[in-house]
Amino acid sequence: MDSPPQPGIHIRDMVKVFTDDQQGEVRALDNVSLHIRSNEFFTLLGPSGCGKTTLLRVIAGFEQPSQGRVLLDDLDVTDQAPYRRPVNTVFQSYALFPHMTVAENVRFGLEMQKVDPAAAERRVAEMLELVHLTGMERRKTGQLSGGQQQRVALARALAPAPKVLLLDEPLSALDFKLRKGMQIELKRLQQETGITFVFVTHDQEEALTMSDRVAVMKSGKVLQIGTPEEIYRHPVERFVADFIGETNFLPATLSTEGHPAVFTVGNAGGFTVRAEASQLDQRQGSQVTLAVRPERTFLDPAGHGEGLSGRVETVVYFGTDTLYHVRVDGLEAPLTARIQNRDNHAPDIDEGAEVRITFPDDAVQVLKD
Amino acid sequence: MDIRRFPGTRPIAWLFFAYLYVPILILIVLSFNANRTATIWTGFSLDWYRAVLSNNDILSAAENSLIVAGAATLASTLLATLGAVGMARRRFKGQSAVSAVLALPLVVPEIVTAVATLLFFILVGLKLSLVTVIIAHTVFCIPFAYLPIRARIEGLDPSLGEAAADLYANELVAFRRITLPLLWPGILSGAILAFIISLDDFVITYFVAGPGATTLPIYIFGSIRMGISPEVNAISALMLFISILFVSLSHILGRVTNR
Amino acid sequence: MLLDLPRRSPAVARLLLIGPGIAVIGLFMLIPLGLMAYVSFLDRGAYGGVVWDQHTVEAYTSFLFERNLDDSLTFNTDYLQIYLRSFLLSLSTTLIALLVGFPVALYMSLAPAKWRNLLVFLVTVPFWTNLLVRNYAWILLLRTNGLIDQWAAGLGLIGPGESVSILYTPWAITIGLTYSFMPFMVLPIYASLEKLDFRLVEAAYDLGATRLKALARVIVPLSLPGIAAGSILVFIPSLGSYVTPELLGGSKGLMIGNLIQLQFAASRNWPFGAALAFTLLAMVLIAMVLYLTRFRKLPE
């Protein structure tokens, strides 16, 4: 095996098989390879059971992979015990030691590393200041609120100055407002400490707002890796487009090959869009699916010219914008258009109105199904 | 109507608790009775306790009981703690079979266990003595020690061990610093229950105790056979006090939380 | 390295942890039970003990038949009667415990939360006290000129010198067994009632059920697992009881446990004792299996 070209975490050909009484063998990780760069905020995103937590636990050393290697910088740590890896974890349940105070919890990792007591004391104070818990040193962890416990867990994991911080859905137990606050807080901590964060979540919004890069996972496989913008604007698969944000899916036919290629939308014919389809091996006449975000789907109430013709089924007012669900002949699901409200007034399109639907060429993403 | 009340259940519950406690209370009251006839109250006296505490047979039986209960408690609690920690790790094939074996002493009627154990000792040629009593007691104390420890482990966040490993504690340190302190109330509670169960056991002891291995329950049984007497009242009341004291202790420990 | 063992080889670590306990129970309980079954098929020695190389079903035959001098067999119901009596006494104990235990458990489960723990504790305490002592207390109450006689005379229910006189009767045994094992009925029923979502009962009232209907159609069916567990937990130790019939039952109140004990004391008939014990064990295991297959998908 050649040495890694860049520092960071390298996951190579990772397979993890669990044997379950009911389901038999489950491949929680199915040949996953990826590279997490040093100092980045990297998110593993996917629905429950997609393998994201298993991957995190393999990196931490809690699970032995069935196959594959974990490299941390230049070092193969696959067979290393968790207590030898310079990696710390913020657990979903926080896993704070209930028989210890806040300070004792934060000091634990330092003690295990035999850090000089005076230095450890300073480090504990520094960490508690970092997470705004100064003054709480002597509290038992059971007396803290959920948000405070979360901060203790963070301070405890950061205190030994790990190379990598693993976070397993750490915000899932917090209420909405607290979660929003902690998202910003985590981003700040990552930037201040410069530590690589590997963050596991099933919340696509959380992934988009916090991460430098996101890996979308499903059934033990990584479907796509990219910056939040890449993932949002250029999903490569229907699953990714559907899981992240809202998407309209449209059947289309490739009418002219080329860069960009020309597609005919819908079964009625006539309406064409141009889009890049270089990642696909498609011939003229093949059926594809196009993805268009609702906010780039436009409605023309006049009802003339190019576009798909449809009838507005429902209008949902959202304050800043309004959602229109439009029924188009030949399409199974209605299309959604999100239109910004001016002066908090919805545009004058009523339920039942006949409209034309259009979208600009650069709003169209061609999906492999 | 108060929908959370079922008329009639309250008096039945009160009668039930009276039924549970009146005989015990009467025994305790009569143990302080001055009268020789044991059931006719004539006045308060500690005479029978004095008689009990100066009776050498009772004292040596008490000593035997303490030796047996102490040894059986130590052995069974150690085995139960190891077992509970082992069972708490990942689920494995045959786990329910192991659970069933651990619970076996609770299911098999005492008299059957007594017969089987007696035959075993005789046939392997082990002379009946305090040692055979200790072995038999260790066996039936295991589930009593095991259950509170297991319950305690079930109540702990399984990530705690991983958190310790994540923070550079090796298995031994993690056990000493995290697992053991958190299990301690469960272990103590289990040990106390094992101790009471051993101290109180009669049937199995009756079968496997050799000569000179008379324990307190065996002595009490012998005395009851001879007829009721104020001394039996006093020693019985003492046994009650000890049991109630220990079970209360165990109860308090069982309710210790980390909050 | 030893420290890495649990991670590298969890199966070995588990064996080291669970192994000793299982080994002790296996060696000193499972093997003895097997041995007991084996002994029940041996011939008894002339002066007690067993003859190792003589295999026979004599012990089981003598349970039902008496061997006459000319080696013919006569049907003998003495032992069968003792088994039947034990079975009936255990059954009535279980029924009484259920009839009293259910309302008690219901009352406890609906008591304010702060009282519930105390009530549970009060139910458990007698279990942890010495069984001999608890039965002895009933001798004090039930014997001729005992406390119940004194109270009854005091209230004028019986004349002075007369006796209610139920010690050494099946009534005394039933009282003693109920007293000994009642907590085992109350606690499992309480556990299942406490888990019961009371909104279900409210829904029943809302749909027009009276208290009795709600009880019969919602509460009792949902607490059936507890009722079954409690019944098993009372029935099994009652069936195998030794102390209560020994102290409260007198010479006519023999139960299975006393019969078994006699074979190892006065009669010195080990194979017969082993056979009786093995039969009792089989009855208990059958009851357990019936309970487990009906009320639990898999034993935990």
Coordinates of C-alpha atoms in Angstrom, one line a residue, chain A residues 16-260:
Chain A
K16 CA -18.1 -3.8 8.2
V17 CA -20.4 -6.8 8.4
F18 CA -22.7 -7.3 11.4
T19 CA -24.4 -10.6 12.0
D20 CA -27.9 -10.1 13.3
D21 CA -30.3 -12.7 14.7
Q22 CA -33.2 -11.5 12.6
Q23 CA -31.7 -10.1 9.5
G24 CA -28.7 -12.3 9.1
E25 CA -25.6 -10.5 7.7
V26 CA -25.9 -6.7 7.4
R27 CA -23.2 -4.8 5.5
A28 CA -23.1 -1.6 7.6
L29 CA -20.2 -0.4 5.5
D30 CA -19.9 -1.6 2.0
N31 CA -16.5 -0.8 0.5
V32 CA -16.1 2.8 1.6
S33 CA -13.0 4.7 0.7
L34 CA -12.7 8.4 1.5
H35 CA -10.2 11.0 2.6
I36 CA -10.9 13.5 5.3
R37 CA -8.4 16.4 5.1
S38 CA -6.6 17.9 8.1
N39 CA -8.4 20.8 9.8
E40 CA -11.6 20.5 7.9
F41 CA -15.2 20.2 9.2
F42 CA -16.3 17.0 7.5
T43 CA -19.8 15.7 7.8
L44 CA -21.2 12.2 7.3
L45 CA -24.8 12.7 6.3
G46 CA -27.4 10.1 5.7
P47 CA -30.6 8.5 7.0
S48 CA -30.5 6.2 10.0
G49 CA -28.9 2.8 9.2
C50 CA -26.8 4.2 6.4
G51 CA -23.5 3.3 8.2
K52 CA -22.4 6.8 9.2
T53 CA -22.2 6.0 12.9
T54 CA -20.4 2.7 12.2
L55 CA -17.8 4.6 10.1
L56 CA -17.3 7.0 13.0
R57 CA -16.9 4.1 15.4
V58 CA -14.4 2.5 13.2
I59 CA -12.3 5.7 13.2
A60 CA -12.6 5.9 17.0
G61 CA -11.6 2.2 17.3
F62 CA -14.8 1.0 18.9
E63 CA -15.5 -1.3 16.0
Q64 CA -13.0 -3.6 14.2
P65 CA -13.7 -3.4 10.5
S66 CA -14.3 -6.7 8.7
Q67 CA -12.0 -5.5 5.9
G68 CA -10.1 -2.3 5.0
R69 CA -7.8 0.1 6.7
V70 CA -7.9 3.4 8.7
L71 CA -4.9 5.7 8.3
L72 CA -4.4 8.6 10.5
D73 CA -1.9 10.9 8.9
D74 CA 0.9 8.5 7.9
L75 CA 0.0 5.8 10.5
D76 CA -2.2 2.7 10.0
V77 CA -4.3 2.7 13.2
T78 CA -6.7 -0.1 12.1
D79 CA -5.5 -2.5 14.8
Q80 CA -4.8 0.2 17.5
A81 CA -6.9 0.2 20.6
P82 CA -9.2 3.2 21.0
Y83 CA -7.1 4.3 24.0
R84 CA -4.0 4.6 21.8
R85 CA -5.6 6.7 19.1
P86 CA -5.2 10.5 19.1
V87 CA -8.9 10.8 18.4
N88 CA -11.6 11.8 20.8
T89 CA -15.4 11.4 20.6
V90 CA -18.4 13.4 21.6
F91 CA -21.1 10.8 22.1
Q92 CA -24.7 11.1 21.2
S93 CA -25.7 10.4 24.8
Y94 CA -22.6 12.5 25.9
A95 CA -21.5 9.5 28.1
L96 CA -20.4 11.9 30.9
F97 CA -19.2 9.9 33.9
P98 CA -22.0 10.3 36.3
H99 CA -19.9 9.8 39.5
M100 CA -17.5 12.6 38.6
T101 CA -17.8 16.4 38.6
V102 CA -17.6 18.5 35.5
A103 CA -13.9 19.2 36.1
E104 CA -13.1 15.6 36.9
N105 CA -14.8 14.6 33.6
V106 CA -12.7 17.1 31.6
R107 CA -9.5 16.2 33.4
F108 CA -10.0 12.4 32.9
G109 CA -8.3 12.2 29.5
L110 CA -5.4 14.3 30.6
E111 CA -5.0 12.2 33.7
M112 CA -4.9 9.0 31.6
Q113 CA -2.2 10.6 29.5
K114 CA -0.3 11.4 32.6
V115 CA -0.2 15.1 32.1
D116 CA 1.4 17.0 34.9
P117 CA -1.4 17.9 37.5
A118 CA -0.7 21.6 37.4
A119 CA -0.8 21.7 33.6
A120 CA -3.9 19.6 33.6
E121 CA -5.6 22.0 36.0
R122 CA -4.8 24.9 33.6
R123 CA -6.0 23.0 30.6
V124 CA -9.3 22.1 32.3
A125 CA -9.8 25.8 33.2
E126 CA -9.0 26.8 29.6
M127 CA -11.4 24.2 28.1
L128 CA -14.2 25.2 30.4
E129 CA -13.7 28.8 29.4
L130 CA -13.7 27.8 25.8
V131 CA -17.2 26.2 26.2
H132 CA -18.4 29.0 28.6
L133 CA -18.7 26.7 31.6
T134 CA -16.3 28.5 34.0
G135 CA -17.7 28.3 37.5
M136 CA -19.4 24.9 37.0
E137 CA -16.2 22.9 37.9
R138 CA -17.7 21.2 41.0
R139 CA -21.1 20.4 39.7
K140 CA -22.1 16.8 39.2
T141 CA -23.0 16.2 35.6
G142 CA -26.5 15.1 36.5
Q143 CA -27.3 18.6 37.8
L144 CA -26.6 20.1 34.3
S145 CA -29.1 21.0 31.6
G146 CA -28.8 19.2 28.3
G147 CA -27.0 22.1 26.6
Q148 CA -24.5 22.3 29.5
Q149 CA -23.9 18.5 29.4
Q150 CA -23.2 18.9 25.7
R151 CA -20.6 21.5 26.4
V152 CA -18.9 19.4 29.1
A153 CA -18.7 16.5 26.6
L154 CA -17.1 18.9 24.1
A155 CA -14.6 20.2 26.6
R156 CA -13.8 16.7 27.8
A157 CA -13.1 15.5 24.2
L158 CA -11.1 18.6 23.3
A159 CA -9.0 18.7 26.4
P160 CA -6.4 16.1 25.3
A161 CA -5.9 18.1 22.1
P162 CA -6.8 15.3 19.8
K163 CA -5.9 15.3 16.1
V164 CA -9.4 14.5 15.2
L165 CA -12.7 15.1 17.0
L166 CA -15.5 12.7 16.2
L167 CA -19.1 13.9 16.9
D168 CA -21.9 11.4 16.8
E169 CA -25.2 13.3 16.3
P170 CA -24.2 15.5 19.3
L171 CA -27.1 18.0 18.8
S172 CA -29.9 15.5 18.4
A173 CA -31.0 15.7 22.0
L174 CA -31.2 19.5 22.1
D175 CA -34.3 21.5 21.4
F176 CA -34.5 23.6 18.2
K177 CA -33.2 26.9 19.5
L178 CA -30.3 25.4 21.5
R179 CA -29.4 23.3 18.5
K180 CA -29.1 26.4 16.3
G181 CA -26.9 28.1 18.8
M182 CA -24.7 25.0 19.2
Q183 CA -24.3 24.7 15.4
I184 CA -22.6 28.2 15.3
E185 CA -20.7 27.3 18.5
L186 CA -19.3 24.1 17.0
K187 CA -18.2 25.9 13.9
R188 CA -16.5 28.5 16.0
L189 CA -14.7 25.8 18.1
Q190 CA -13.5 24.0 15.0
Q191 CA -12.1 27.2 13.5
E192 CA -10.5 28.3 16.8
T193 CA -8.9 24.9 17.6
G194 CA -8.0 23.9 14.1
I195 CA -8.8 20.3 14.9
T196 CA -10.3 18.1 12.2
F197 CA -14.0 17.6 13.0
V198 CA -15.9 14.5 11.7
F199 CA -19.5 15.1 12.3
V200 CA -22.3 12.6 12.0
T201 CA -25.9 13.8 11.4
H202 CA -29.1 12.9 9.6
D203 CA -30.1 16.5 9.5
Q204 CA -29.3 17.9 6.0
E205 CA -29.7 21.5 7.0
E206 CA -27.2 21.0 9.9
A207 CA -24.8 19.4 7.4
L208 CA -25.1 22.2 4.9
T209 CA -24.7 25.1 7.4
M210 CA -21.7 23.7 9.3
S211 CA -19.5 21.6 7.0
D212 CA -16.6 22.3 4.8
R213 CA -17.4 19.1 3.0
V214 CA -20.2 16.6 3.2
A215 CA -20.3 12.9 2.4
V216 CA -23.8 11.6 1.7
M217 CA -24.2 8.0 2.6
K218 CA -26.9 5.3 2.0
S219 CA -26.9 1.6 2.7
G220 CA -23.3 1.5 3.7
K221 CA -22.0 3.3 0.6
V222 CA -20.8 6.9 0.0
L223 CA -22.9 8.4 -2.8
Q224 CA -21.3 11.8 -3.1
I225 CA -18.7 13.9 -1.5
G226 CA -18.4 17.6 -1.9
T227 CA -18.8 21.1 -0.5
P228 CA -22.4 21.9 0.7
E229 CA -22.9 24.0 -2.4
E230 CA -21.7 21.2 -4.7
I231 CA -24.0 18.7 -3.0
Y232 CA -27.0 21.1 -3.1
R233 CA -26.5 22.4 -6.6
H234 CA -25.2 19.3 -8.3
P235 CA -26.5 16.2 -6.7
V236 CA -25.5 13.2 -8.8
E237 CA -28.1 10.8 -7.7
R238 CA -31.8 11.0 -7.2
F239 CA -31.4 9.9 -3.6
V240 CA -29.0 12.8 -2.9
A241 CA -31.2 15.3 -4.6
D242 CA -34.2 14.1 -2.7
F243 CA -32.5 13.8 0.7
I244 CA -31.0 17.3 0.6
G245 CA -33.6 20.0 0.2
E246 CA -36.7 19.8 -1.8
T247 CA -36.5 18.8 -5.5
N248 CA -38.8 18.5 -8.5
F249 CA -38.1 15.4 -10.6
L250 CA -38.9 15.5 -14.3
P251 CA -38.7 12.8 -16.8
A252 CA -36.9 14.0 -19.9
T253 CA -35.5 12.6 -23.2
L254 CA -32.0 13.3 -24.5
S255 CA -32.7 14.9 -27.9
T256 CA -29.2 16.2 -28.9
E257 CA -25.9 14.9 -27.6
G258 CA -23.2 17.4 -26.9
H259 CA -21.8 19.8 -24.2
P260 CA -24.3 20.9 -23.1

